[in-house]
C-alpha positions as MATLAB code, in Angstrom:
seq = 'LKGAPEPSKLEVQSHQRSPALSPLSLSLAHYLDIDNLDKMVLYIIGLGLHDEKDVTVRGLELIKSSDKVFLEAYTSVLSVGKERLEAFYGRDDIVVADRDFVECHAEDIYLPAKEGPVSFLIVGDPVCATTHSDIMIRAREAGVDVEVVHNASAMGAVGCCGLQLYNFGQTVSIPYFDENWRPTSFYPKIDYNRRGGMHTLCLLDIKVKEPDFEAMKRGKIVYLPPRFMSVNQASEQLIEAEDVRKGGAYIPNKTLCVGLARLGQPDQCIMAGTLEEMKDQDFGSPLHCMVICGEVHEMELEALRPYLVKNSTFQIDAEGSLFDRDGSNNDS';
ca = [
      74.624   91.923 -144.775;
      74.675   94.672 -147.362;
      72.459   97.443 -145.850;
      71.684   96.508 -142.560;
      72.558   98.866 -139.672;
      75.365   98.544 -137.631;
      74.808   96.933 -134.258;
      75.526   99.197 -131.198;
      78.729   98.664 -129.121;
      76.293   97.365 -126.215;
      75.089   94.858 -128.445;
      78.387   93.905 -129.706;
      79.615   93.269 -126.013;
      76.505   91.275 -125.504;
      77.371   89.141 -128.308;
      81.090   88.823 -127.445;
      80.106   87.390 -124.188;
      78.085   84.616 -125.675;
      80.421   81.701 -126.667;
      77.130   79.925 -128.076;
      76.467   82.738 -131.003;
      78.658   82.932 -134.410;
      79.764   85.598 -136.294;
      76.561   84.785 -138.430;
      74.227   85.135 -135.548;
      75.819   88.799 -134.967;
      74.995   89.572 -138.182;
      71.331   88.594 -138.648;
      70.754   89.825 -135.012;
      68.647   92.950 -136.261;
      66.711   90.419 -138.444;
      65.895   87.627 -136.629;
      65.560   89.015 -132.974;
      67.907   86.590 -131.233;
      69.654   89.177 -129.140;
      68.280   87.200 -125.506;
      69.168   83.510 -126.748;
      70.029   82.496 -123.160;
      66.679   83.872 -121.608;
      64.738   81.195 -120.188;
      61.993   80.264 -122.844;
      60.390   77.217 -124.513;
      61.092   77.643 -128.093;
      58.566   75.426 -130.293;
      60.532   74.778 -133.904;
      58.955   73.647 -136.891;
      61.328   71.633 -139.099;
      59.785   71.833 -142.215;
      58.765   68.640 -144.267;
      61.453   66.953 -145.856;
      65.369   66.546 -143.948;
      67.766   68.440 -141.207;
      68.224   71.618 -143.853;
      64.535   72.393 -143.534;
      64.930   74.072 -140.266;
      64.845   78.182 -140.637;
      67.721   80.056 -139.702;
      66.331   81.543 -136.551;
      65.658   77.717 -135.102;
      68.785   76.857 -135.905;
      70.432   79.301 -133.966;
      67.904   78.406 -131.187;
      68.494   74.768 -131.260;
      72.303   75.493 -130.804;
      71.843   77.827 -128.012;
      69.295   75.621 -125.973;
      69.965   74.020 -122.660;
      67.862   70.875 -123.869;
      66.354   70.116 -127.077;
      63.634   67.593 -127.373;
      62.018   65.692 -130.696;
      58.606   65.340 -130.893;
      58.366   61.785 -133.174;
      54.785   60.806 -132.959;
      52.558   63.183 -135.082;
      55.046   62.909 -137.853;
      58.297   62.237 -139.211;
      61.234   63.571 -141.517;
      62.665   61.505 -144.014;
      66.096   61.680 -141.580;
      66.951   60.088 -138.493;
      67.868   61.767 -135.027;
      71.287   61.326 -135.915;
      71.596   63.570 -139.130;
      69.594   66.149 -137.360;
      72.295   65.938 -134.598;
      75.129   66.455 -136.668;
      73.482   69.025 -138.996;
      72.767   71.020 -134.988;
      76.264   70.691 -133.475;
      75.157   68.689 -130.786;
      74.697   64.421 -129.573;
      72.091   65.191 -126.615;
      68.568   65.438 -128.869;
      65.846   63.506 -126.426;
      63.319   61.841 -128.825;
      59.592   62.318 -127.439;
      57.554   59.751 -128.511;
      53.885   59.589 -127.816;
      53.712   58.200 -123.982;
      56.520   60.990 -123.306;
      54.503   63.855 -124.701;
      51.167   62.922 -123.792;
      51.872   61.601 -120.322;
      55.126   63.489 -119.478;
      54.912   66.580 -121.176;
      56.166   68.342 -117.940;
      59.678   66.994 -118.352;
      59.955   69.312 -121.961;
      58.319   72.666 -120.404;
      59.660   72.868 -116.814;
      62.706   73.168 -117.691;
      62.468   75.825 -119.653;
      62.463   77.651 -116.083;
      65.946   77.160 -115.765;
      67.152   77.994 -119.355;
      65.883   77.699 -123.240;
      64.371   74.461 -123.985;
      63.780   73.841 -127.809;
      61.145   71.265 -128.734;
      61.524   70.428 -132.275;
      58.204   69.493 -134.114;
      57.579   68.162 -137.819;
      55.980   70.485 -140.226;
      54.844   73.552 -138.277;
      54.137   73.612 -134.578;
      50.357   74.671 -134.476;
      49.115   72.033 -136.759;
      48.536   69.950 -134.331;
      46.307   70.158 -130.817;
      48.934   68.271 -128.941;
      51.496   71.095 -129.527;
      48.768   73.656 -128.495;
      48.108   71.839 -125.307;
      51.677   71.688 -124.281;
      51.892   75.446 -125.186;
      48.831   76.187 -122.679;
      50.237   73.542 -119.933;
      53.526   75.400 -120.330;
      51.960   79.359 -119.860;
      50.004   77.891 -116.953;
      53.060   76.788 -115.547;
      54.708   80.472 -115.824;
      56.881   79.344 -118.621;
      57.434   81.857 -121.581;
      56.442   80.245 -124.932;
      58.110   81.174 -128.452;
      57.152   79.496 -131.894;
      58.957   79.255 -134.805;
      57.130   78.393 -137.791;
      57.684   76.393 -141.151;
      56.125   74.784 -143.954;
      53.725   72.083 -143.122;
      51.338   69.617 -145.077;
      48.519   72.339 -144.413;
      49.660   74.718 -146.917;
      52.361   72.740 -149.146;
      48.959   70.571 -150.428;
      48.281   73.738 -152.591;
      51.306   72.435 -154.764;
      48.492   70.319 -156.467;
      47.217   73.463 -157.895;
      43.950   73.538 -155.753;
      43.520   77.041 -154.293;
      44.123   77.118 -150.363;
      41.316   79.503 -150.127;
      38.683   76.969 -151.269;
      39.963   74.349 -147.990;
      37.094   73.736 -145.056;
      37.771   72.000 -142.257;
      40.961   69.088 -142.158;
      40.057   65.760 -140.976;
      42.307   62.683 -139.741;
      41.272   59.574 -141.165;
      42.403   56.624 -138.535;
      43.390   53.012 -139.205;
      40.647   50.802 -139.230;
      40.654   47.262 -137.215;
      38.464   44.526 -136.685;
      37.017   46.041 -133.400;
      37.261   50.032 -133.743;
      36.071   51.498 -137.676;
      35.184   55.325 -136.699;
      33.633   57.529 -139.268;
      33.400   60.298 -137.271;
      35.553   62.425 -140.187;
      32.485   61.787 -142.380;
      30.059   64.649 -141.179;
      33.288   67.318 -141.840;
      33.753   66.105 -145.314;
      30.013   66.272 -146.242;
      29.975   69.370 -144.498;
      32.964   70.596 -146.547;
      31.512   69.462 -149.785;
      28.142   71.133 -148.951;
      29.587   74.263 -149.124;
      31.458   73.850 -151.813;
      35.097   73.166 -150.179;
      37.957   70.960 -150.140;
      38.727   68.526 -147.674;
      42.339   67.703 -146.694;
      42.897   64.450 -145.003;
      45.535   63.846 -142.651;
      46.439   59.996 -142.893;
      47.307   58.086 -139.647;
      50.756   57.119 -138.614;
      51.586   54.524 -135.730;
      55.042   54.913 -134.254;
      56.063   52.919 -131.259;
      52.956   51.371 -130.834;
      52.726   48.567 -127.805;
      52.301   44.904 -128.683;
      49.459   44.187 -126.504;
      49.529   40.715 -127.053;
      52.932   40.552 -125.862;
      52.218   43.009 -122.813;
      49.809   40.364 -121.609;
      52.447   37.790 -121.467;
      54.750   40.453 -119.368;
      56.830   41.688 -122.161;
      56.915   45.036 -123.308;
      57.445   45.057 -127.211;
      56.647   47.629 -129.599;
      55.333   46.665 -133.082;
      56.911   48.030 -136.638;
      56.021   51.812 -137.304;
      52.913   51.938 -139.965;
      52.360   54.923 -142.127;
      48.795   54.748 -143.627;
      48.861   55.222 -147.745;
      46.363   57.038 -150.084;
      45.464   53.543 -151.293;
      44.473   52.221 -147.456;
      42.525   55.636 -146.898;
      40.716   55.452 -150.060;
      39.250   52.114 -149.261;
      38.093   53.167 -145.843;
      36.773   56.326 -146.842;
      34.674   53.893 -149.903;
      33.598   51.807 -146.812;
      32.492   54.814 -144.828;
      30.416   56.324 -147.910;
      28.659   52.306 -147.863;
      28.294   52.669 -144.110;
      27.057   56.310 -143.653;
      25.325   56.662 -147.276;
      25.095   60.220 -146.736;
      26.018   61.388 -150.200;
      28.880   63.356 -148.869;
      31.189   61.870 -151.924;
      30.936   59.388 -154.716;
      33.652   56.901 -154.888;
      33.744   56.400 -158.417;
      32.565   60.057 -159.787;
      34.074   62.708 -156.884;
      37.728   63.925 -158.059;
      40.108   63.600 -155.422;
      43.889   63.825 -155.013;
      46.637   61.661 -153.343;
      49.674   63.307 -152.151;
      52.921   61.362 -151.027;
      56.194   62.946 -149.514;
      55.091   66.731 -149.937;
      58.118   69.058 -149.633;
      60.900   66.296 -150.875;
      62.164   66.309 -154.022;
      60.558   62.755 -155.069;
      56.994   64.220 -154.084;
      54.164   62.193 -156.199;
      50.885   63.498 -157.013;
      48.006   61.872 -158.309;
      44.262   62.604 -158.959;
      41.221   60.671 -160.006;
      38.330   58.969 -158.003;
      38.457   56.880 -154.808;
      38.051   54.208 -156.484;
      41.296   54.901 -159.053;
      43.462   56.205 -155.892;
      43.153   52.994 -154.151;
      44.735   51.126 -156.992;
      47.865   53.504 -157.457;
      51.221   53.560 -156.329;
      52.004   56.532 -154.380;
      55.698   54.910 -153.314;
      56.875   55.370 -149.318;
      55.490   57.772 -146.912;
      54.064   59.986 -145.808;
      50.846   60.732 -147.552;
      48.064   63.004 -147.218;
      44.895   63.190 -149.740;
      42.305   66.004 -150.666;
      38.254   65.202 -151.184;
      37.734   68.167 -154.068;
      34.805   70.202 -153.544;
      33.505   72.863 -155.955;
      36.671   72.707 -158.535;
      37.089   75.777 -160.516;
      38.319   76.064 -164.056;
      41.936   77.070 -163.063;
      42.235   74.226 -160.554;
      41.174   71.609 -162.900;
      44.086   73.244 -165.455;
      46.676   72.869 -162.784;
      45.287   69.196 -161.736;
      45.459   67.990 -165.107;
      48.722   67.122 -165.113;
      48.561   64.732 -162.030;
      45.203   63.189 -163.637;
      44.907   59.002 -163.785;
      44.763   58.249 -167.110;
      41.114   57.602 -168.239;
      39.669   58.617 -165.223;
      36.106   58.791 -164.893;
      35.601   61.653 -162.582;
      33.205   64.293 -162.940;
      33.690   67.923 -161.691;
      31.187   69.458 -159.242;
      31.607   72.779 -160.913;
      31.316   76.064 -159.037;
      27.564   76.636 -157.275;
      26.671   73.095 -157.992;
      27.082   71.619 -154.241;
      26.061   74.310 -151.858;
      23.080   73.776 -150.161;
      22.456   70.833 -152.159;
      19.784   68.418 -150.626;
      22.264   65.138 -150.165;
      20.746   63.217 -152.786;
      23.838   62.547 -155.051;
      23.022   65.262 -156.940;
      26.972   66.012 -157.478;
      27.699   65.132 -161.615;
];
């Protein structure tokens, strides 16, 4: 690299002894701090939002040098499968860690790092889900060193719609409703954010390798097809939550919302409008997320205009209009 400091003789000898390191690794060592790739560490590596090429250079070098590699496959998914990742990483032994594996057998991921380096691959950024934070805590309690390699996530990429990240409050998850379970625990957080004038990022439920309980009753282990919640379904559930709670956290035919699909991918889709409008739009294939806007600055509105649904009935909550409101639906 032009302008890079020359590695010392000792550093060159160290790299020459390591067959896993390429000439590129030697050139970048001073910048990427990967001189000790053979140390015993659990590397938790973010993969970004799109495909195999979103991994960082540092992440790629660590994956190639690890004794074992696990791919977490239930909090999110990439647009490509394990085989594409293996081909790009130059290995054929990636272990897919589904929900049961991560939640019930997490020690099988971090304890091997006591014997040699292990990479645990996460779609997006590793610190955006409590599941991964739990593994970090348990690994450190077990005496395993943990290092995190960050990457792009929906929690940052959502800013591409024009809403300022500074103006976001608590993030919420919208779970699938079913006939016996229709939770609205997300509602108070949206209400809290809106009362403070803040936007709410809503992460939408995904179901991957979910057991078929009816089949289990018959003694068979069968998994249901994957499901990914759409902006349309999330909008319908948010409308239902307001009908049930009646707290005025948002107004389905007035409050401005933004639906986003396939963030970080070449065909990403963004549309803005009310919840009533969002439920009828075509956002295409997964993954989806959405934002319920708080107070919208005029610059944010200008950035959102290209994405507005034609003839939208939204009404802007201007700066200062929501703070300390009394919940009387005084949002227009």
